[in-house]
mmCIF file of C-alpha atoms in Angstrom:
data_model
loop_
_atom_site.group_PDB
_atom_site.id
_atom_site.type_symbol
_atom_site.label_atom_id
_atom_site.label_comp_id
_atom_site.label_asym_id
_atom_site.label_seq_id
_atom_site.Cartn_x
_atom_site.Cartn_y
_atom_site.Cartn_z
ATOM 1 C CA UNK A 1 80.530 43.690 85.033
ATOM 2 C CA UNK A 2 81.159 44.708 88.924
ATOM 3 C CA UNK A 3 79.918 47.739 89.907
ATOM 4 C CA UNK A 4 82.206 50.278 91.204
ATOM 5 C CA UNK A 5 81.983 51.322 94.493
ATOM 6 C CA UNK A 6 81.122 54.914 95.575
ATOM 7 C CA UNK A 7 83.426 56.713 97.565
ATOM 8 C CA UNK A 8 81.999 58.483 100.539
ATOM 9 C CA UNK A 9 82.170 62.478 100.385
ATOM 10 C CA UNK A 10 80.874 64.487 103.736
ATOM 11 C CA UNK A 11 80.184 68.096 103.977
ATOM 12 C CA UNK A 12 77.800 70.574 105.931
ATOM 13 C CA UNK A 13 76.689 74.067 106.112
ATOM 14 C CA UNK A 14 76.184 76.446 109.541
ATOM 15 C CA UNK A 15 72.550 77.824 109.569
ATOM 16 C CA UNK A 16 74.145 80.932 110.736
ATOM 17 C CA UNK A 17 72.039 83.458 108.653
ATOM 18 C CA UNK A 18 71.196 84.008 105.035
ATOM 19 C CA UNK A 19 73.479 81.982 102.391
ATOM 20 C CA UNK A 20 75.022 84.086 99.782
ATOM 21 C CA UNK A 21 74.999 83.150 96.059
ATOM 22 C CA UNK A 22 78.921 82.424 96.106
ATOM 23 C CA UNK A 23 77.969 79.998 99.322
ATOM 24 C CA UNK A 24 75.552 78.777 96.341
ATOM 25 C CA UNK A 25 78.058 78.416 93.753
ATOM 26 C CA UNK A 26 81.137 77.349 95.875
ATOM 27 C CA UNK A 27 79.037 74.384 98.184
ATOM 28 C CA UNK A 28 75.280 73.961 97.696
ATOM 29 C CA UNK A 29 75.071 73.684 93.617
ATOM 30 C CA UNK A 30 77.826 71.093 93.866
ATOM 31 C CA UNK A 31 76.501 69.220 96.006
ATOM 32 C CA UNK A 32 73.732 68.511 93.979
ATOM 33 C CA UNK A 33 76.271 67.686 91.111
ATOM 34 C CA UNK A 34 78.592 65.374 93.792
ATOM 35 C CA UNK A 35 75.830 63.255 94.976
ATOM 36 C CA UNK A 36 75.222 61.207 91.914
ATOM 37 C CA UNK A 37 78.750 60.716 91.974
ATOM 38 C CA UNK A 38 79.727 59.774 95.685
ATOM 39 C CA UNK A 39 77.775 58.666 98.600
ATOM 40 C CA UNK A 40 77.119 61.890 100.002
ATOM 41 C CA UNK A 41 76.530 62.748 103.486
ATOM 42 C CA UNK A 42 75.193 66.490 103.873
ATOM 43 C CA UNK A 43 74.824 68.202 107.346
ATOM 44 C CA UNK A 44 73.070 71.344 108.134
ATOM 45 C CA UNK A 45 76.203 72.254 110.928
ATOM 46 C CA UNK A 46 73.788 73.838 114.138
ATOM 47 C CA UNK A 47 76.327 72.636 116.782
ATOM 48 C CA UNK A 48 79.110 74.666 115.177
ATOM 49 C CA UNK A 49 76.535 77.520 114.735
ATOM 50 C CA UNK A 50 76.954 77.536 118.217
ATOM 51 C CA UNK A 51 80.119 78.973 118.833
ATOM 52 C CA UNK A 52 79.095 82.440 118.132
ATOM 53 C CA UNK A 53 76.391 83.288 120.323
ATOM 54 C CA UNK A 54 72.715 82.722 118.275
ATOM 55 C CA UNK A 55 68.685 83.598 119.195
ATOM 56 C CA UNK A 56 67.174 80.431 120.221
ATOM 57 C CA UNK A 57 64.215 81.400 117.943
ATOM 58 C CA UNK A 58 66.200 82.045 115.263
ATOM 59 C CA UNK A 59 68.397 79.504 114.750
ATOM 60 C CA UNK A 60 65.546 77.128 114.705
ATOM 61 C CA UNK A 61 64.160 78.734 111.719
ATOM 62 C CA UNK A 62 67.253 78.809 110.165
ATOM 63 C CA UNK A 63 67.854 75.609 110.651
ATOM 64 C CA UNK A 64 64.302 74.432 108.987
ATOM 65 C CA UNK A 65 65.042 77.133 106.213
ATOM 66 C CA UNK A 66 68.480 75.875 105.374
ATOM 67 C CA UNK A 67 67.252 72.310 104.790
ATOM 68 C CA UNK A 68 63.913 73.263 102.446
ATOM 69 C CA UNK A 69 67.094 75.485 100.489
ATOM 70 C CA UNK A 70 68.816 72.397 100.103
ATOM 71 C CA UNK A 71 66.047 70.728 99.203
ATOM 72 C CA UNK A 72 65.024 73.373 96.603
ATOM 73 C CA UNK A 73 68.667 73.852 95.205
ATOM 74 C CA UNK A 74 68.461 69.982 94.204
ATOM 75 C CA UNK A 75 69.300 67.890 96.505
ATOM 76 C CA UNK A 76 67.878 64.317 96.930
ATOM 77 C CA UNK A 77 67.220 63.138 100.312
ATOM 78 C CA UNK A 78 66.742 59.846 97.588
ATOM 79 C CA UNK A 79 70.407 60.124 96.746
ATOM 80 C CA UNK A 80 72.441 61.100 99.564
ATOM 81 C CA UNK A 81 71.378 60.768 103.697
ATOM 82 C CA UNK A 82 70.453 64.643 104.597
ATOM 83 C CA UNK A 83 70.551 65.438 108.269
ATOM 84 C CA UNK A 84 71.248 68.155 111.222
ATOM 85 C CA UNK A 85 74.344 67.671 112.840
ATOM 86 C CA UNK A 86 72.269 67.983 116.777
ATOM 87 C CA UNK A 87 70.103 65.045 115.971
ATOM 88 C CA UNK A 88 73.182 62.627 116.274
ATOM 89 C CA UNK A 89 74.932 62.591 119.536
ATOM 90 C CA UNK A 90 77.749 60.592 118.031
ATOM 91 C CA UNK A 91 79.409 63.911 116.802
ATOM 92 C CA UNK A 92 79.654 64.915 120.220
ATOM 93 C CA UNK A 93 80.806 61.672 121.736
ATOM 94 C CA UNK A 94 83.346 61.287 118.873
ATOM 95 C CA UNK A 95 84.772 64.971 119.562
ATOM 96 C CA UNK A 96 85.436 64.062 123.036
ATOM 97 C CA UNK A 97 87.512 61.298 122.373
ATOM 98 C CA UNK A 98 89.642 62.939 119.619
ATOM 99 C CA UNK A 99 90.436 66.116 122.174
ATOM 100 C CA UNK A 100 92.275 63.324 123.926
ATOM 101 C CA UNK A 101 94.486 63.554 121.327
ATOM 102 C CA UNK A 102 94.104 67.275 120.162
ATOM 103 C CA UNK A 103 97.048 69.562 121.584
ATOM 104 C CA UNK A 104 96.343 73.213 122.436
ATOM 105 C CA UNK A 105 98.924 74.021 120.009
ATOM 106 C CA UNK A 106 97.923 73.240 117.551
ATOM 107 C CA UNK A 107 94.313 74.171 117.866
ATOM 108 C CA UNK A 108 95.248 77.657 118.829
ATOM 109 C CA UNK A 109 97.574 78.143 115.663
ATOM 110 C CA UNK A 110 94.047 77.653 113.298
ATOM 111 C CA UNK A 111 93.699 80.789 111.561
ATOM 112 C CA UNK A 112 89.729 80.783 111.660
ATOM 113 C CA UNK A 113 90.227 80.308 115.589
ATOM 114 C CA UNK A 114 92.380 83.266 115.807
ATOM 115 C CA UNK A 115 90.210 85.538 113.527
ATOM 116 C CA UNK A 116 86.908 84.614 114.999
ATOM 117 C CA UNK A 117 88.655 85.799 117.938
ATOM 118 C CA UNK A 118 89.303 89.065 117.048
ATOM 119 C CA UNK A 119 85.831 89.648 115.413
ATOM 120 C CA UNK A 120 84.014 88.125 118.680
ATOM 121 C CA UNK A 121 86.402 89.408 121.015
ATOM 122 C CA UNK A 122 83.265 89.518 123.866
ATOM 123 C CA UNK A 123 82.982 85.784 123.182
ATOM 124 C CA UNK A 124 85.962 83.953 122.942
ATOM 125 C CA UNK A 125 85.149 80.466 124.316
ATOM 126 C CA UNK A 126 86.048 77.153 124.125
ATOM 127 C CA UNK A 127 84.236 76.419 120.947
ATOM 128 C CA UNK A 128 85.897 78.518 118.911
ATOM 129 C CA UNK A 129 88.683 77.079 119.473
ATOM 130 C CA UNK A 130 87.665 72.782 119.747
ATOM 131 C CA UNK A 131 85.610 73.583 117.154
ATOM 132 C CA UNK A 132 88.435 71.883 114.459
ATOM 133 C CA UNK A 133 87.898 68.840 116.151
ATOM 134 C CA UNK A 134 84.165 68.909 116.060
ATOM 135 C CA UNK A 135 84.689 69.335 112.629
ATOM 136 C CA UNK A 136 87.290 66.116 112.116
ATOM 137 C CA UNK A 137 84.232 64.159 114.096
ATOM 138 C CA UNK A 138 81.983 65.174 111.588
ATOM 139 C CA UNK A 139 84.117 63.783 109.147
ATOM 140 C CA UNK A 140 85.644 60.390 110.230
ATOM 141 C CA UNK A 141 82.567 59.288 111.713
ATOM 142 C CA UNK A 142 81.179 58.412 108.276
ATOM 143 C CA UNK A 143 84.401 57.137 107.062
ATOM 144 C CA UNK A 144 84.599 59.750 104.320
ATOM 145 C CA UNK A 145 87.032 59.659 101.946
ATOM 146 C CA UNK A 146 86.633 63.187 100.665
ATOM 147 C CA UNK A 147 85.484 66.308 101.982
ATOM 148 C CA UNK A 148 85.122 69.779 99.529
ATOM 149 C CA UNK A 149 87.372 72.327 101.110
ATOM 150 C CA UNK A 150 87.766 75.941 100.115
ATOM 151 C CA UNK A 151 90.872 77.544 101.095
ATOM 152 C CA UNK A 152 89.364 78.569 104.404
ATOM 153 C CA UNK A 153 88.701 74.703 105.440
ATOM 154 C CA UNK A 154 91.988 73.660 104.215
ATOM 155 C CA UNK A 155 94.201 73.733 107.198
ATOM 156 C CA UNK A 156 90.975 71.907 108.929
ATOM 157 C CA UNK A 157 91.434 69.230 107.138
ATOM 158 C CA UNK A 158 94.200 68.956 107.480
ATOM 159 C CA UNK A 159 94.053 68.490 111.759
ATOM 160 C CA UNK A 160 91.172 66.073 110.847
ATOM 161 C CA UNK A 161 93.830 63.709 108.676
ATOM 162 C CA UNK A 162 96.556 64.232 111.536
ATOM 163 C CA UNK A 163 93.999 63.159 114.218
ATOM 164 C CA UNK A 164 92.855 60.061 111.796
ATOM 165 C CA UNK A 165 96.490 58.951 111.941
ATOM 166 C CA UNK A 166 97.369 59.249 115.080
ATOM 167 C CA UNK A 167 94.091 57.230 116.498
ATOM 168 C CA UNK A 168 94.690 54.825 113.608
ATOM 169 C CA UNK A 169 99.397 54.432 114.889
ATOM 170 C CA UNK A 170 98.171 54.096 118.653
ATOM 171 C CA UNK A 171 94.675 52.079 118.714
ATOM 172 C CA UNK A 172 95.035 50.375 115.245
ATOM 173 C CA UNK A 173 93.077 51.059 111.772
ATOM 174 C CA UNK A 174 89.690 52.541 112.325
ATOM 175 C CA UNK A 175 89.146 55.936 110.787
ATOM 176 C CA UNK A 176 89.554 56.601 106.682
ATOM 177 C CA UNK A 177 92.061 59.140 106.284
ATOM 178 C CA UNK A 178 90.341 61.752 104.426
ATOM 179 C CA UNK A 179 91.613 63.451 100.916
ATOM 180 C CA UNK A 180 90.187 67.365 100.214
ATOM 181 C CA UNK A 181 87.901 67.179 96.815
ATOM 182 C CA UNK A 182 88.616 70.507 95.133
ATOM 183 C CA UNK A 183 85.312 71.623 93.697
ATOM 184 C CA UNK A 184 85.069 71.872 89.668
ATOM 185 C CA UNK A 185 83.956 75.640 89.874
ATOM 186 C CA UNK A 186 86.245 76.088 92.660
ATOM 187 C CA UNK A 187 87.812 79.032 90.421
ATOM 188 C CA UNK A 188 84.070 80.872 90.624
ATOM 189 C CA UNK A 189 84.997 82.093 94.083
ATOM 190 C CA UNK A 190 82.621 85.219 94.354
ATOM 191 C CA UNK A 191 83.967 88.293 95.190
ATOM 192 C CA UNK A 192 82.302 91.218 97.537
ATOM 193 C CA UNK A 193 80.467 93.209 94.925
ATOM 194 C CA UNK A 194 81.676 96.628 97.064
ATOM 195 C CA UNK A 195 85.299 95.547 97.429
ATOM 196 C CA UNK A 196 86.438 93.137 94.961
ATOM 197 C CA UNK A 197 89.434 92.492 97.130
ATOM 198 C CA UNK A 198 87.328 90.399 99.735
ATOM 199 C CA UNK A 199 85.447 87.380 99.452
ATOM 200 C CA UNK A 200 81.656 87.756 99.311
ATOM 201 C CA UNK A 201 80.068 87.053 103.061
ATOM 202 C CA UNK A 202 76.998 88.015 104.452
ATOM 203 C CA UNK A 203 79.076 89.261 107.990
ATOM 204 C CA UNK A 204 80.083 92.248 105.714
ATOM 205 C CA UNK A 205 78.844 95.446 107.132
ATOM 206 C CA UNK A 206 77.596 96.796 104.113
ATOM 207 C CA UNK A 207 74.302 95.048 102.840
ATOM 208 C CA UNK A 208 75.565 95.922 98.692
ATOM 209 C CA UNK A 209 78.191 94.297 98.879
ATOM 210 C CA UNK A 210 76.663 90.611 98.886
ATOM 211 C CA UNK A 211 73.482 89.199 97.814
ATOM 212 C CA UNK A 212 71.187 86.439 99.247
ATOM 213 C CA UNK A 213 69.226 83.595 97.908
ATOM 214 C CA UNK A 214 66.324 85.227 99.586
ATOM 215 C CA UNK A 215 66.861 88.810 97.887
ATOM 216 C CA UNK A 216 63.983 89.567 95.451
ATOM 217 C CA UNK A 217 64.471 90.335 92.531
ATOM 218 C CA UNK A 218 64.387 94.531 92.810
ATOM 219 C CA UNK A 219 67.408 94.429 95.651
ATOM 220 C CA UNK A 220 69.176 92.100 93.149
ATOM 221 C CA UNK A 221 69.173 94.302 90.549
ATOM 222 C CA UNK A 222 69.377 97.154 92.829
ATOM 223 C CA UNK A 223 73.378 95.828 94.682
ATOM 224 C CA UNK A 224 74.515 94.581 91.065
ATOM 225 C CA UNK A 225 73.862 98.445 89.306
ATOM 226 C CA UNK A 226 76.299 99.490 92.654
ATOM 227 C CA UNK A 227 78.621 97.144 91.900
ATOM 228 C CA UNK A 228 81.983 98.866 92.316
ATOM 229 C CA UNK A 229 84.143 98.482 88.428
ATOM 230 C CA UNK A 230 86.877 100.867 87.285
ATOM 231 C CA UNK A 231 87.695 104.007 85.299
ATOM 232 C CA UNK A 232 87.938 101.879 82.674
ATOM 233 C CA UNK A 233 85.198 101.342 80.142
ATOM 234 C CA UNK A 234 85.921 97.569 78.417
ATOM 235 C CA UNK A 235 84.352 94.240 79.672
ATOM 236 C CA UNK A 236 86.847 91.163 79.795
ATOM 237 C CA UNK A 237 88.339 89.510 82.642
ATOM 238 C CA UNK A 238 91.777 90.507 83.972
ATOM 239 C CA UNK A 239 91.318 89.954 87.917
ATOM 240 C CA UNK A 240 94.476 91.988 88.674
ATOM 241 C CA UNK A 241 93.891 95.084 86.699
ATOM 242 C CA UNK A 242 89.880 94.643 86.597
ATOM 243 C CA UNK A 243 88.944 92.616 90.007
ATOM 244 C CA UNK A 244 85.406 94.176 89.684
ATOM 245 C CA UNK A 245 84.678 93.501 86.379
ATOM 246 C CA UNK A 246 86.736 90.263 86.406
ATOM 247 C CA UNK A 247 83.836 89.037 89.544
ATOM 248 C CA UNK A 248 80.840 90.208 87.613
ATOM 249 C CA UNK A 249 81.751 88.195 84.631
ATOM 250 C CA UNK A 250 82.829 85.284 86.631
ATOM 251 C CA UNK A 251 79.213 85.956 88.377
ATOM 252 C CA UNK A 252 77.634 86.100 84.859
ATOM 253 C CA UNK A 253 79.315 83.061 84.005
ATOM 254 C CA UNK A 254 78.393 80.909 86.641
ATOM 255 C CA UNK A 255 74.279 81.366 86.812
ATOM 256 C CA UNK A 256 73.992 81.277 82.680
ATOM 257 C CA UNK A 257 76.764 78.209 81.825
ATOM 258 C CA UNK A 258 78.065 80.669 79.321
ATOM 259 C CA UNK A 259 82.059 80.530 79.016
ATOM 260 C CA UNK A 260 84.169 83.659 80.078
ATOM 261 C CA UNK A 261 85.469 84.374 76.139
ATOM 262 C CA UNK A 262 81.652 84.071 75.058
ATOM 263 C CA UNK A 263 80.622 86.337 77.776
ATOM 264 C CA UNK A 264 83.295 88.974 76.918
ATOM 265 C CA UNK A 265 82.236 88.919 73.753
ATOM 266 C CA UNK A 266 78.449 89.389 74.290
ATOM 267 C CA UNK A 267 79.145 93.001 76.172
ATOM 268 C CA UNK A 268 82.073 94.308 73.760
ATOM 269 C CA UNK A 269 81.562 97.311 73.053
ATOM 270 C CA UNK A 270 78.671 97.821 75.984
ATOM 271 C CA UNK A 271 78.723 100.240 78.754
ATOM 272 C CA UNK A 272 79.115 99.010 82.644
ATOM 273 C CA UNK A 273 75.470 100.433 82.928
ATOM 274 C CA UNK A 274 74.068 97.908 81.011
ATOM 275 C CA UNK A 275 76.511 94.858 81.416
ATOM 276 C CA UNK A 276 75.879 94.910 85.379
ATOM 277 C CA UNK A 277 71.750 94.862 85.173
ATOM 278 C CA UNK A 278 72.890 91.945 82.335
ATOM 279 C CA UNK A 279 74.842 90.373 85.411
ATOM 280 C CA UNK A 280 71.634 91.198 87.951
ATOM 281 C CA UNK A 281 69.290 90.176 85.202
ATOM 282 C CA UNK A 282 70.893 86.626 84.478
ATOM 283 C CA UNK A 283 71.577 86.008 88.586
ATOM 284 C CA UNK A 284 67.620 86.960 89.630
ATOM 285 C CA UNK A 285 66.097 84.952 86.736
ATOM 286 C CA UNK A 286 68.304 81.363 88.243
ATOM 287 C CA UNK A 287 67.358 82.108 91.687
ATOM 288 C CA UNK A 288 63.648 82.667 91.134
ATOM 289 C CA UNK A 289 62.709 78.884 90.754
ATOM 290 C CA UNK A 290 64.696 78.031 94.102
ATOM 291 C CA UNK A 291 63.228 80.868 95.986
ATOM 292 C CA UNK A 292 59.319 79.501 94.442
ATOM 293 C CA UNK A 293 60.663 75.706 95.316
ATOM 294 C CA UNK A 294 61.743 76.844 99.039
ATOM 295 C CA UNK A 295 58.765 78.878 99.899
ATOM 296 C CA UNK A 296 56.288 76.085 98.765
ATOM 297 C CA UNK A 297 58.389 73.396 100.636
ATOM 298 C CA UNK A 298 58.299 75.718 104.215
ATOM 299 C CA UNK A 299 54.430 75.936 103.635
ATOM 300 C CA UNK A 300 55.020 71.737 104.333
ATOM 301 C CA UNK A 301 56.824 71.594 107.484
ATOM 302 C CA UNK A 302 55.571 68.266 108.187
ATOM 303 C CA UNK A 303 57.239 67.103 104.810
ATOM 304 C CA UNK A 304 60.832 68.572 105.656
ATOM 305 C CA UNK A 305 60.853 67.058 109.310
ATOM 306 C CA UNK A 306 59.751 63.735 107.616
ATOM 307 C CA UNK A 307 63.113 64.211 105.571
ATOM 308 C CA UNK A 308 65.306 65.455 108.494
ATOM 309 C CA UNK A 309 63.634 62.432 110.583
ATOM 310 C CA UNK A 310 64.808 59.872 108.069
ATOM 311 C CA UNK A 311 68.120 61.574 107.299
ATOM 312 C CA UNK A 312 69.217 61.748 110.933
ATOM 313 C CA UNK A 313 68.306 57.780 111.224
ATOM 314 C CA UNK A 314 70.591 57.010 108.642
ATOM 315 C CA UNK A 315 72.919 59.263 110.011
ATOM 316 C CA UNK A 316 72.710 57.664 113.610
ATOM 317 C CA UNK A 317 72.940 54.453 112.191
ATOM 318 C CA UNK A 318 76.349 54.929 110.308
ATOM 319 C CA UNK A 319 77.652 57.409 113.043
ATOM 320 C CA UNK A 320 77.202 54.623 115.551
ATOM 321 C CA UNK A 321 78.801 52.322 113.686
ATOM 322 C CA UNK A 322 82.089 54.259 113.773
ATOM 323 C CA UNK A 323 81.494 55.032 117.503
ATOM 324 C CA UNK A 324 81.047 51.617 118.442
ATOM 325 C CA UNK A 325 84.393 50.412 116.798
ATOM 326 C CA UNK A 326 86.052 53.947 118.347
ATOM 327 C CA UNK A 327 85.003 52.877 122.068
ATOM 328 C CA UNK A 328 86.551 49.310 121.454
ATOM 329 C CA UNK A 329 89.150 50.273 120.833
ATOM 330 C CA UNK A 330 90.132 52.543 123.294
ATOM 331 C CA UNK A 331 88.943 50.022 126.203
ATOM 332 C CA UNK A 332 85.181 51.442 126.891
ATOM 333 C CA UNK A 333 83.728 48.613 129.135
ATOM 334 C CA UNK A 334 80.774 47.506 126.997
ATOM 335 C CA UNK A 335 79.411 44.744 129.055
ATOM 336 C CA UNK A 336 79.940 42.180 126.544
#
């Protein structure tokens, strides 16, 4: 029997700061789940880090600590090629080429461009707003057929397909137009734990209101018994009437596996008071073997730059590939 081909599937994560459990649920789990599925390629995303202004220092070190947490969360450097974005000029080179055919307009129309803005009014540069197209270069350089998209990435994606097909009508087929993969959990979307009404992020002003994959276990316990709920005293999950309930369940349900109906059931009749330690409980015991995995692999550093080494020459390798075939066929002199 042939063996069926694996589609390609790219994604990457800024090591802008601490990654929140619903960055966890939403990206990092899955992509432990994708890449016996797909041929994944996984980026740790420092050049877009860039755009908002970073400490040298520390944006090394988050750099090194993102990778061992990908490393601890699962995923195989075995099974999919694991790199950071800086180590392969192609992304660069690529973006540089596809502003040729980028249009202010429409990278000034990007929502995240326009609400970075605001929130870094001191530092609206260039970045911010090319960084779409840094984004699509990430992308069609590996000829990936699908990339996970939240709803904040969607509209990103969707430049990245334009700019495919327009390179593709003028210079002839060369980039894969890429299709969004919705996640399988993409309904867990994790909620603020202070204002159910916003999306858990750790640029939130108040330090409740999300919790890390660093936190130890006593600040765990300590943001979920603040958890805002209601007035009203039963457990089940009705996200217009109970939003803070509703995202402690949904919480509950995705660090123990256990359904929403079972989980209703296991706190009827319970008070808040005890369902959110429950919650904090459930969420401290699943992060404790990552957080023992990630510390043990930083005490290695050789180790993790052997896997970043490795990833980022399979990276260059297939990046090239693409770039090679790019400056072709747009007439690059090539001395051949």
């Amino acid at each position: 029997m042939e063996e069926k081909v694996k589609s390609s599937l790219f994604s990457a994560v800024q090591p802008s700061g601490a990654v929140t459990i619903g960055n966890y649920i939403g990206a990092i789990r899955n992509f432990v789940k994708l890449q016996d599925e797909y041929n994944c390629i996984y980026a740790v995303a420092d050049l877009h880090a860039i755009t908002v202004r970073q400490e040298p220092a520390v944006l090394r070190r988050n750099t090194l600590e993102l990778m061992a947490l990908f490393l601890a969360c699962g995923i195989d450097p075995k099974k999919c090629v694991l790199f950071v974005q800086s180590h392969v000029p192609a992304h660069c080179e690529l973006a540089w080429v596809l502003n040729t055919i980028s249009y202010p307009g429409e990278l000034s129309r990007m929502t995240q461009f326009k609400d970075k803005s605001a929130k870094h009014a001191e530092n609206v540069n260039m970045g911010l707003m090319d960084y779409p197209v840094l984004m699509a270069a990430d992308i069609l350089l590996y000829q990936a057929a699908l990339v996970p998209v939240g709803a904040d990435q969607k509209q990103h994606l969707e430049l990245t397909r334009d700019l495919a097909i327009r390179f593709n009508n003028r210079y002839g087929q060369t980039f894969t137009v890429p299709d969004g993969y919705i996640l399988k959990d993409s309904g867990a979307r994790i909620m603020s734990l202070a204002d159910p009404s916003k999306k858990m992020s750790k640029s939130d002003d108040n330090p409740n209101a999300f919790v890390t994959m660093g936190d130890d276990r006593d600040s765990i316990l300590r943001k979920f018994k603040r958890a805002v709920t209601d007035s009203d005293s039963e457990i089940r999950y009705d996200p217009e009437n109970k939003p803070g309930v509703s995202n402690l369940l949904t919480i509950y349900h995705a660090f123990t596996g256990k359904s929403l109906a079972d989980s209703e059931r296991e706190f009827a009749g319970k008070g808040y008071g005890e369902f959110k330690e429950a919650v904090g409980e459930a969420v401290a015991d699943a992060l404790a073997p990552i957080q023992a995995e990630k510390a043990r692999l930083l005490a290695d550093k050789a180790y993790i730059n052997s896997i970043i080494s490795e990833g980022d020459n399979a990276a260059f390798r297939m990046a090239r590939k693409t770039l090679s075939k790019v400056y072709r066929k747009i007439g690059f002199y090539s001395g051949e």
